[in-house]
Structures are given as C-alpha cells and as structure tokens.
mmCIF file of C-alpha atoms in Angstrom:
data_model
loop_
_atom_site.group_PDB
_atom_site.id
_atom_site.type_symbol
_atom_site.label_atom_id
_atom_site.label_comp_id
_atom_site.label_asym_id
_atom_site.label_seq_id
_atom_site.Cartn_x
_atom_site.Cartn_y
_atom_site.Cartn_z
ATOM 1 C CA UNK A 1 10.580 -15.450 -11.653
ATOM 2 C CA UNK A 2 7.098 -15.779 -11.818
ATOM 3 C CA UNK A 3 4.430 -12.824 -11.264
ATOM 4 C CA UNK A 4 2.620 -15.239 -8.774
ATOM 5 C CA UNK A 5 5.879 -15.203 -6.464
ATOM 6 C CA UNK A 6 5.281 -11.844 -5.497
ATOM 7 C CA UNK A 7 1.095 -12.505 -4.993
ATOM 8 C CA UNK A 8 2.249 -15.107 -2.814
ATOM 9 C CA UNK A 9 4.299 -12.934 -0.694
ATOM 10 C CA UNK A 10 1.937 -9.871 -0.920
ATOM 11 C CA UNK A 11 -0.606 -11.960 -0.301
ATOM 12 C CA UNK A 12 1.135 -13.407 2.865
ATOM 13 C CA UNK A 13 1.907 -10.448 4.265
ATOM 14 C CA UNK A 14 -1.779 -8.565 4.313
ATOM 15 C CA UNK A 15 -2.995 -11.248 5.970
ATOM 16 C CA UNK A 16 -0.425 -11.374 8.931
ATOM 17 C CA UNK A 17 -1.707 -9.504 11.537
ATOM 18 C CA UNK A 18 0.987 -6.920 13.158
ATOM 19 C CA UNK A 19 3.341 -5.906 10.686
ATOM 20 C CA UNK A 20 1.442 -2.991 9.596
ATOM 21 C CA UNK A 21 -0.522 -2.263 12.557
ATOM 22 C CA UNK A 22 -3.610 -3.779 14.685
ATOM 23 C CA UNK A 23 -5.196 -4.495 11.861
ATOM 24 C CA UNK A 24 -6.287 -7.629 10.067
ATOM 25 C CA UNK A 25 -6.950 -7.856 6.656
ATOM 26 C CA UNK A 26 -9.567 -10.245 4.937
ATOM 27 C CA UNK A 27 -7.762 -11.491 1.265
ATOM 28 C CA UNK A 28 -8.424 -12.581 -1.363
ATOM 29 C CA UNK A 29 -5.957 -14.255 -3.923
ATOM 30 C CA UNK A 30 -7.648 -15.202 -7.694
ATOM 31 C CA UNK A 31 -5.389 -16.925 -9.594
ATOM 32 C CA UNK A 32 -6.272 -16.250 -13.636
ATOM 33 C CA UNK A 33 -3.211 -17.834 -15.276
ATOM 34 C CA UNK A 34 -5.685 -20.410 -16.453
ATOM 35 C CA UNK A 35 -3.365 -22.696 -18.654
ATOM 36 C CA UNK A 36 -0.191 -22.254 -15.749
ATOM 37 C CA UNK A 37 -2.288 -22.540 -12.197
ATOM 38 C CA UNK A 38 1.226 -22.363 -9.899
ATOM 39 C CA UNK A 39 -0.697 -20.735 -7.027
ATOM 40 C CA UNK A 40 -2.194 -23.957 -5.513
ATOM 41 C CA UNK A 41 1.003 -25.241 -5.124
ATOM 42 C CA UNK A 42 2.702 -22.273 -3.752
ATOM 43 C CA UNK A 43 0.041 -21.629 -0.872
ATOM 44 C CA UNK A 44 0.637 -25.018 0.099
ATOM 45 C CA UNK A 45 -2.595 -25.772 -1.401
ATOM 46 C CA UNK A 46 -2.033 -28.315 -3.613
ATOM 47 C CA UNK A 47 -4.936 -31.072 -3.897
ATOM 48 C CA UNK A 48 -7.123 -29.623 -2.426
ATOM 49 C CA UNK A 49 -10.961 -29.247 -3.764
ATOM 50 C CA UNK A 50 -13.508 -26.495 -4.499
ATOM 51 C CA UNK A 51 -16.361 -26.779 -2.358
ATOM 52 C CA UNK A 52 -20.308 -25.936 -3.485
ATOM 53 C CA UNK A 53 -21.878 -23.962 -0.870
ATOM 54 C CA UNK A 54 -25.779 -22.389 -1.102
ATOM 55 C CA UNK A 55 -23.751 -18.855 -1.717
ATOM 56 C CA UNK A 56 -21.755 -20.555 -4.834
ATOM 57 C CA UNK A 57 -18.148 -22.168 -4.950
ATOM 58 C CA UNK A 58 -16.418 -21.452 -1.272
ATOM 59 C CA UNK A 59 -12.266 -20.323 -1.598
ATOM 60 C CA UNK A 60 -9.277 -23.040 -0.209
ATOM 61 C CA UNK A 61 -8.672 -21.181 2.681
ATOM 62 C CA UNK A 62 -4.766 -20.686 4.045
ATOM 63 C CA UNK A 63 -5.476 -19.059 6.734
ATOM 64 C CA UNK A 64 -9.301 -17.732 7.780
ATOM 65 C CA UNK A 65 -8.495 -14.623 6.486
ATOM 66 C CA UNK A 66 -6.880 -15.416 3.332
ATOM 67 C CA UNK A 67 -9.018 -17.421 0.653
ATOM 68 C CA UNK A 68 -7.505 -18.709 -2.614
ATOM 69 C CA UNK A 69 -9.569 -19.358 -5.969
ATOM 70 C CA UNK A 70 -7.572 -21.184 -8.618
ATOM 71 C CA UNK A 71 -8.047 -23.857 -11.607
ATOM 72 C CA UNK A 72 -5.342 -25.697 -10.145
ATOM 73 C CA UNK A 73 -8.228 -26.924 -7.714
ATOM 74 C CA UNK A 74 -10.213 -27.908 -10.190
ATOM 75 C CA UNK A 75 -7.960 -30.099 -12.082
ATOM 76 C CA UNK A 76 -7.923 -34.335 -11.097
ATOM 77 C CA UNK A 77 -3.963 -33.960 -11.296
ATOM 78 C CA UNK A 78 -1.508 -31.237 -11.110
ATOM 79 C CA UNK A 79 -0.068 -32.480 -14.534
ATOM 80 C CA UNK A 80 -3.168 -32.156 -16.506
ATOM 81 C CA UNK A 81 -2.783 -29.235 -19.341
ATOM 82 C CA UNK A 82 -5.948 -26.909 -19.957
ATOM 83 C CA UNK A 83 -6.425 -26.557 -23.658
ATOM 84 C CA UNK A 84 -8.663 -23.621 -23.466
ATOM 85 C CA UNK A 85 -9.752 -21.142 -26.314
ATOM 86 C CA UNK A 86 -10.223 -17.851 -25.002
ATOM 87 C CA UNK A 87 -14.046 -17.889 -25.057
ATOM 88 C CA UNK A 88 -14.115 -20.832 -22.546
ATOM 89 C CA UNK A 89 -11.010 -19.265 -20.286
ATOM 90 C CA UNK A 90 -13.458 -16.221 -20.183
ATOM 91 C CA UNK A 91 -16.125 -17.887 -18.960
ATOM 92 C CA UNK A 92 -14.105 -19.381 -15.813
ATOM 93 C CA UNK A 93 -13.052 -16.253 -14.885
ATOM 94 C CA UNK A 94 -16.389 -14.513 -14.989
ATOM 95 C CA UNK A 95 -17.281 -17.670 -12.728
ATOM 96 C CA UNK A 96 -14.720 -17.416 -10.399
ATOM 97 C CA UNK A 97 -16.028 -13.293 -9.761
ATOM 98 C CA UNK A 98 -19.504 -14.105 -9.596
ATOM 99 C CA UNK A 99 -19.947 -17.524 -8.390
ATOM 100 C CA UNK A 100 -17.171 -17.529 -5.712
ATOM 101 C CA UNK A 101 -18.468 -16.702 -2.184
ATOM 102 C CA UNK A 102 -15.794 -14.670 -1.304
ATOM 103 C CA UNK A 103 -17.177 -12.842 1.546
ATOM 104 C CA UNK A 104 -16.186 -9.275 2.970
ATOM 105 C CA UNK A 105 -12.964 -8.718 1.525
ATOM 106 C CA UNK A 106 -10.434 -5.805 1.755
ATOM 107 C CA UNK A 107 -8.160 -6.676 -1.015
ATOM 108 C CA UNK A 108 -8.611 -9.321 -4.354
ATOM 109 C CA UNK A 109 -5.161 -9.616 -5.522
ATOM 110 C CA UNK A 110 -5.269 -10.986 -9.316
ATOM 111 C CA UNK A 111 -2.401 -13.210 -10.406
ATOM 112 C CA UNK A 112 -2.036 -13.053 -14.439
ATOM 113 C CA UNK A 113 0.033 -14.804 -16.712
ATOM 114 C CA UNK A 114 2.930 -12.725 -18.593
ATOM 115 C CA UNK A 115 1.128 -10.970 -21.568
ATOM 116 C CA UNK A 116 -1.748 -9.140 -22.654
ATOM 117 C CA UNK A 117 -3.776 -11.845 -23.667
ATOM 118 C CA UNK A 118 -7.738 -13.092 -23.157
ATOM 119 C CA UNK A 119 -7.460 -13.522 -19.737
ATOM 120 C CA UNK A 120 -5.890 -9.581 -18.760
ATOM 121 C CA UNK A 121 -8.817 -8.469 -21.106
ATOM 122 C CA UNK A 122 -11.564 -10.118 -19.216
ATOM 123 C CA UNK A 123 -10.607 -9.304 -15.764
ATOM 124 C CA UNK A 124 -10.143 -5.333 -16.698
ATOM 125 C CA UNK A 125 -13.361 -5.575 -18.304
ATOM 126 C CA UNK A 126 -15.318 -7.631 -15.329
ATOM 127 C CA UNK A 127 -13.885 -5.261 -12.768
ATOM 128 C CA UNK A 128 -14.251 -1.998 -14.495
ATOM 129 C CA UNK A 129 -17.555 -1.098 -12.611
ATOM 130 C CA UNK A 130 -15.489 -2.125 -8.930
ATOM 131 C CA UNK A 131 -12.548 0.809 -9.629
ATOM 132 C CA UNK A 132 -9.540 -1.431 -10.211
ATOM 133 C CA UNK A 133 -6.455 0.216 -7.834
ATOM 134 C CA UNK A 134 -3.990 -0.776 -10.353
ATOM 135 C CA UNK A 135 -1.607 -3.425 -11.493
ATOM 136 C CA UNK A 136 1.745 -3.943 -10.448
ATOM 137 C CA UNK A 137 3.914 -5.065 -13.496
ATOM 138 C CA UNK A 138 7.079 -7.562 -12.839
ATOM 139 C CA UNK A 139 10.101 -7.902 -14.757
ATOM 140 C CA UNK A 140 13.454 -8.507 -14.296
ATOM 141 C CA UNK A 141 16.613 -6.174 -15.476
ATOM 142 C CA UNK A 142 17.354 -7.606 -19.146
ATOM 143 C CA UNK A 143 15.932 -5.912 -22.247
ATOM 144 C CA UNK A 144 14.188 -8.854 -23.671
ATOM 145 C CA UNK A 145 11.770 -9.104 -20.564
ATOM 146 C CA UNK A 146 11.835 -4.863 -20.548
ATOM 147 C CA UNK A 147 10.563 -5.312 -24.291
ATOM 148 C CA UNK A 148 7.791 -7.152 -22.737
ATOM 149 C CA UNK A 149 6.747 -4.700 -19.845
ATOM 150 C CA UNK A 150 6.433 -1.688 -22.218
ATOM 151 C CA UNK A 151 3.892 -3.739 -23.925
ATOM 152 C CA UNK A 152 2.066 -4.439 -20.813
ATOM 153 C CA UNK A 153 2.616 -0.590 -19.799
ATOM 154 C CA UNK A 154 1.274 0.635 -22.574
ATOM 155 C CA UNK A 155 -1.817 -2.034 -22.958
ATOM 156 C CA UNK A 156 -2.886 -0.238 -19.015
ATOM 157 C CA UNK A 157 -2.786 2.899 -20.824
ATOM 158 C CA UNK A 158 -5.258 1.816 -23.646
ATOM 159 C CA UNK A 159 -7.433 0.120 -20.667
ATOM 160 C CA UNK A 160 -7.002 2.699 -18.920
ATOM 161 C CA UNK A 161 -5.709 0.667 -15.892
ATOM 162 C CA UNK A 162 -3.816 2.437 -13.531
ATOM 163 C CA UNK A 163 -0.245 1.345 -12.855
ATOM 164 C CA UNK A 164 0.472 1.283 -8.698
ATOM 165 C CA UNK A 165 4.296 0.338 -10.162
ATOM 166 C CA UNK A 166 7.279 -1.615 -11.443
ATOM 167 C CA UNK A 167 9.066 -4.346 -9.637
ATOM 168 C CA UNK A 168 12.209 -5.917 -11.011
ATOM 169 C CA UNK A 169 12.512 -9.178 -9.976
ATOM 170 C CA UNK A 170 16.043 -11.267 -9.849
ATOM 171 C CA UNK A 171 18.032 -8.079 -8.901
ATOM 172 C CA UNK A 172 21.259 -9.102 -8.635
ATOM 173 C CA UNK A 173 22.286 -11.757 -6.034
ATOM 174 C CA UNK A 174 23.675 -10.973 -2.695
ATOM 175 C CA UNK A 175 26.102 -13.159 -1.392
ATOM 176 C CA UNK A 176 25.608 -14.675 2.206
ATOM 177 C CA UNK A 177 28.621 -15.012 3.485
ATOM 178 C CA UNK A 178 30.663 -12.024 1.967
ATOM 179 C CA UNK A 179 27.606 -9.782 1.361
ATOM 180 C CA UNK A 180 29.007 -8.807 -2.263
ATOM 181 C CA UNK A 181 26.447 -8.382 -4.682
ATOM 182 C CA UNK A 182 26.792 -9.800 -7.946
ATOM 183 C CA UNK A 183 24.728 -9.111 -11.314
ATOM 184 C CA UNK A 184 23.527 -12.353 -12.622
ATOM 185 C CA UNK A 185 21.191 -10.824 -14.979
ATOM 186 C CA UNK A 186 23.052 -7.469 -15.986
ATOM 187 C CA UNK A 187 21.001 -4.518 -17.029
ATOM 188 C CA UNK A 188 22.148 -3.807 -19.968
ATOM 189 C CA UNK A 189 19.522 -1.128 -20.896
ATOM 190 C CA UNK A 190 19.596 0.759 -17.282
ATOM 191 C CA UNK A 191 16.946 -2.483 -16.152
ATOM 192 C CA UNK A 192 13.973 -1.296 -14.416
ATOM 193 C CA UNK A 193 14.548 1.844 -12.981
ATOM 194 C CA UNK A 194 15.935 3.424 -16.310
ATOM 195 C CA UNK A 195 13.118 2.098 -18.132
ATOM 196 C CA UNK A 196 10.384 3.608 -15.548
ATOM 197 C CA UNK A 197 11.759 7.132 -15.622
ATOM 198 C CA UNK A 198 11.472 7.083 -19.577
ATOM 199 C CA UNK A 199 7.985 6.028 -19.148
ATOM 200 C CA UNK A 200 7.369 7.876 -15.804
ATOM 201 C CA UNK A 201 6.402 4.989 -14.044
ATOM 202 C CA UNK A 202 6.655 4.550 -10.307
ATOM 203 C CA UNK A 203 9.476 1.447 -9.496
ATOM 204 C CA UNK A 204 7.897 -0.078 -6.643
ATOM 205 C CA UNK A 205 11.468 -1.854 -5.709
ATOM 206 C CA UNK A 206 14.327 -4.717 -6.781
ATOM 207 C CA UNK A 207 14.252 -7.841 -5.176
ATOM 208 C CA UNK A 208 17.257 -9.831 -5.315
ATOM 209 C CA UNK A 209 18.115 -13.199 -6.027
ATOM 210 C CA UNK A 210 17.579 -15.672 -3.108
ATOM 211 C CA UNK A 211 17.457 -19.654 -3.758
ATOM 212 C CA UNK A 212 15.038 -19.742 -0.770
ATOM 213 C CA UNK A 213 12.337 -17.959 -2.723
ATOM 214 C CA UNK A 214 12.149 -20.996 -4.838
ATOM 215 C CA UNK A 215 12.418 -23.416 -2.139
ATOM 216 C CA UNK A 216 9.329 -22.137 0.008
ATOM 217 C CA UNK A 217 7.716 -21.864 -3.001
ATOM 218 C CA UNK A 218 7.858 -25.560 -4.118
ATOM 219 C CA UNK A 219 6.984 -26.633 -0.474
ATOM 220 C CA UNK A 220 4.272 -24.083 -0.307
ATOM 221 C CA UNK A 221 5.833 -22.646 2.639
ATOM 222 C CA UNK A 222 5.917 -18.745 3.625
ATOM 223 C CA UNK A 223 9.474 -17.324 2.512
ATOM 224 C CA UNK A 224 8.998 -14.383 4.494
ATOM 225 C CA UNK A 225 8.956 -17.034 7.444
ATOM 226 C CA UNK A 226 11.516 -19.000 6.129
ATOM 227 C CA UNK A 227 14.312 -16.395 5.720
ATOM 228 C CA UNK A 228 12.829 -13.523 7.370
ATOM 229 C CA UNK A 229 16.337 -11.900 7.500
ATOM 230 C CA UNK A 230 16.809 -12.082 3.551
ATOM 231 C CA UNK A 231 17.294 -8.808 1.811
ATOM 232 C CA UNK A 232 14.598 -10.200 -0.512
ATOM 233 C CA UNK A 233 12.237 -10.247 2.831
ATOM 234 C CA UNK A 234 13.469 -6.684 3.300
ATOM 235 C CA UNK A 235 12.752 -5.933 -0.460
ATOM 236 C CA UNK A 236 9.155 -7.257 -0.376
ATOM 237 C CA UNK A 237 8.274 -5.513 2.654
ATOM 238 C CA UNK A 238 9.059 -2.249 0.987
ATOM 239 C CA UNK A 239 7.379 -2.510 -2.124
ATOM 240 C CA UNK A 240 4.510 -3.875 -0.027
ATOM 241 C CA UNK A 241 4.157 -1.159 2.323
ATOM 242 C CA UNK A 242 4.190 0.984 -0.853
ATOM 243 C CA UNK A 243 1.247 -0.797 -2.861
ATOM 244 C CA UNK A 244 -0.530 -0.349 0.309
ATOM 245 C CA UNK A 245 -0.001 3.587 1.040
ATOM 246 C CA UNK A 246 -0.532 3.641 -2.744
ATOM 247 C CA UNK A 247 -3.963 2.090 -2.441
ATOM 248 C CA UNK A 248 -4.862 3.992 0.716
ATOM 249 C CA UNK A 249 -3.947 7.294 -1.324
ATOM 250 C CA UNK A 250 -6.363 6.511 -3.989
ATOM 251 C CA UNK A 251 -9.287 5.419 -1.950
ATOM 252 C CA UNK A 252 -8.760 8.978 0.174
ATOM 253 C CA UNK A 253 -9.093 10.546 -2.911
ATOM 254 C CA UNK A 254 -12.440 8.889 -3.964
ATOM 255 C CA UNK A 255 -13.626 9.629 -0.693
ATOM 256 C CA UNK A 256 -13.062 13.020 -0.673
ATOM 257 C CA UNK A 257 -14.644 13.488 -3.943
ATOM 258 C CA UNK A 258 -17.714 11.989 -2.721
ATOM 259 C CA UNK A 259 -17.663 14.123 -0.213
ATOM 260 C CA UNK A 260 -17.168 17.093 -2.232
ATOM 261 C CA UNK A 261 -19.892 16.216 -4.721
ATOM 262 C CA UNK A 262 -22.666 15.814 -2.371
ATOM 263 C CA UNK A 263 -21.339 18.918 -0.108
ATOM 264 C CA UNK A 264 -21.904 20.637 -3.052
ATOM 265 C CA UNK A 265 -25.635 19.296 -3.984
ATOM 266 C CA UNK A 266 -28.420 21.510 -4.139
ATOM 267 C CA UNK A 267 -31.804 20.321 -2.221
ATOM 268 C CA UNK A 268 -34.832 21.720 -4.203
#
C-alpha cells in the first residue's frame, strides 16, 4: 500500500470540518514522488491543469480548503514516464515551495516515494529553516518492507528529522461477515510494533486490509465516506487524531520557549 493512501486520508480528514472540533483547517497536500505522481488521481484530480497566477502557480483545489500540488498535473497524459536525474527532480520541488501560491496554510503534508533518495533530501533540506513536525514512516508487517523502514528511521536520525511515528499498513484483514481476522501478510519478525520498541519509536497504529481502500482510491473518491464504518476508517482516525495532538505538543513547546527566552531578556 502506498504512502500516498494514508496522505489522502489524512489529508481528507483535516480538511472536514467537525470531526475534531469547530475548527477548519486550510491544507495543503505536495505530492514529491516525482517519477510515481498517484495523488492526482486519488483526489479525484486527475486531468486537471496548473494554473499561472500574478502570486506564481495556483494548487488544484478539492475542496477550498484543501489545495493539491503534484507533477501528475503537469504531465499531457497520465501514462507519460518522467525520466528525471536528480538535479532536475530538485529543481521541481524547490518550485513547487517557492513558486506555488499556497496561501495561509495550517498543515503541508509531503507525500514521498519509498526510499531515501534525491527527492527526501531536498525537501528536509528546503524546509529546514520552517521546523519540519516530523515524518510519519509506513510499512507493512513483513521483514523485507521492516528492512526498509529502519533505513528510513535511521536516515531521520542523520537529518535530524523528527519521527511523529510508525504506521503498519495491510494489518491483517478483517472479515465482514464473520468479523475473524486473518493475517495475510504474517509478521514474522513481531511486524511493526516489535520493530518500534527496539528502535523506540512511537507506532502511530495498524490499519487493516479493506478492498474499499483501493476502490475509492482509483475513483478518487473519499474512503472515509465510502465505508465510514470500516475498521480501517476507525484505524485512520486514530492515528490521525494522534499526528495531530503530536503536532499540537510540539508547537506548545516552541511556544513556550519563546516565551521563556524573551521573559528572560534583559532591557539595557
């Protein structure tokens, strides 16, 4: 399952108004997977066009409070590769931060590709002055994609990138009618959970196995609408509510040492 599944959904739900409160949040979703653009097609999005604006290239807009920047919008067809070196994939994502009139945003949600390649470089290192909150790292239970994580865990560690958490994606399958859960990928190394206490790493949550997730996805419609009694809906409004309390944390903390350092500043 791909990273961008879950920047759909998290995407989908800080921009509904009401499940977390009165409030309404202004997002941003930046799809970076350069040479894989999925994210036009899972918003729904698909064939639509980048607009040039006096402020620079305007977002596809979902909703008026969710904008979308991908290449997928910039391609003629859907089918066309990008054959990119990583100096040129570079440069389109320094364009997409600076030229891209995104507005007053709460959140930018980044969607990568699996990896630590050019493109999770240059976004760490474009962002570094703007605090990054973290990255949230997917994987599902089997060792050979666990192999993978550590990598990515321990490239945030030579960034120094926070982690906000773990999510392990295809976790098991729960049957519909008899409610048994099966293990379709079993995890044969503990899956996620074993691996984030060895590495003391938070694990945001498991979401299991739900054909409908792949549906919505190729008809760019909202899962969480879709099948909004799914223990995968259930699952992603968990480990959402946690990214967000996680984020909240942090920016309390910065705030409060702000506050200490200039209580603390001597007027001459």
């Amino acid at each position: 399952m791909k990273p961008s599944r879950l920047g759909k959904q998290l995407s989908a739900l800080l921009f509904s108004a009401g499940w977390l409160g009165p409030f309404v949040f202004q997002v941003a979703l930046l799809d970076i997977d350069i040479c894989g653009p999925s994210i036009p097609k899972m918003m729904g999005l698909e064939g639509e066009q980048v607009h040039q604006s006096g402020s620079g290239w305007s977002p596809v807009y979902v909703e008026e409070n969710l904008g979308v920047m991908s290449v997928g919008f910039l391609l003629s067809s859907p089918d066309d590769a990008v054959i990119w070196r990583g100096p040129k994939k570079n440069g389109l994502i320094k364009q997409f931060l600076r030229d891209v009139d995104w507005g007053e945003i709460d959140y930018l949600i980044v969607d990568t590709p699996p990896g630590t390649s050019d493109e999770h470089l240059s976004i760490v290192q474009y962002l570094s002055a703007a605090h990054i909150d973290g990255a949230v790292i997917i994987t599902t239970p089997q060792e050979i994609s666990l192999q993978d994580v550590r990598k990515e865990i321990n490239f945030c560690h030579k960034v120094k990138l926070p982690i906000i958490g773990v999510v392990e994606n295809m976790s098991g399958f729960i049957c519909p009618k008899c409610k048994n859960e099966s293990q379709i990928f079993p995890p044969t190394t503990g899956g996620a959970e074993k691996m984030c206490q060895n590495l003391n790493v938070s694990l945001l949550g498991k979401v299991p196995l739900d054909p409908q997730i792949g549906k919505s996805c190729d008809k760019g419609q909202s899962f969480l609408s879709e099948a909004p009694e799914s223990p995968a809906t259930s699952s992603y409004r968990n480990i959402i509510q946690r990214i967000q309390e996680y984020c909240d944390q942090r920016h309390f903390q910065e705030d409060s040492t702000i506050y200490e350092w200039n209580k603390n500043e001597v007027h001459v």
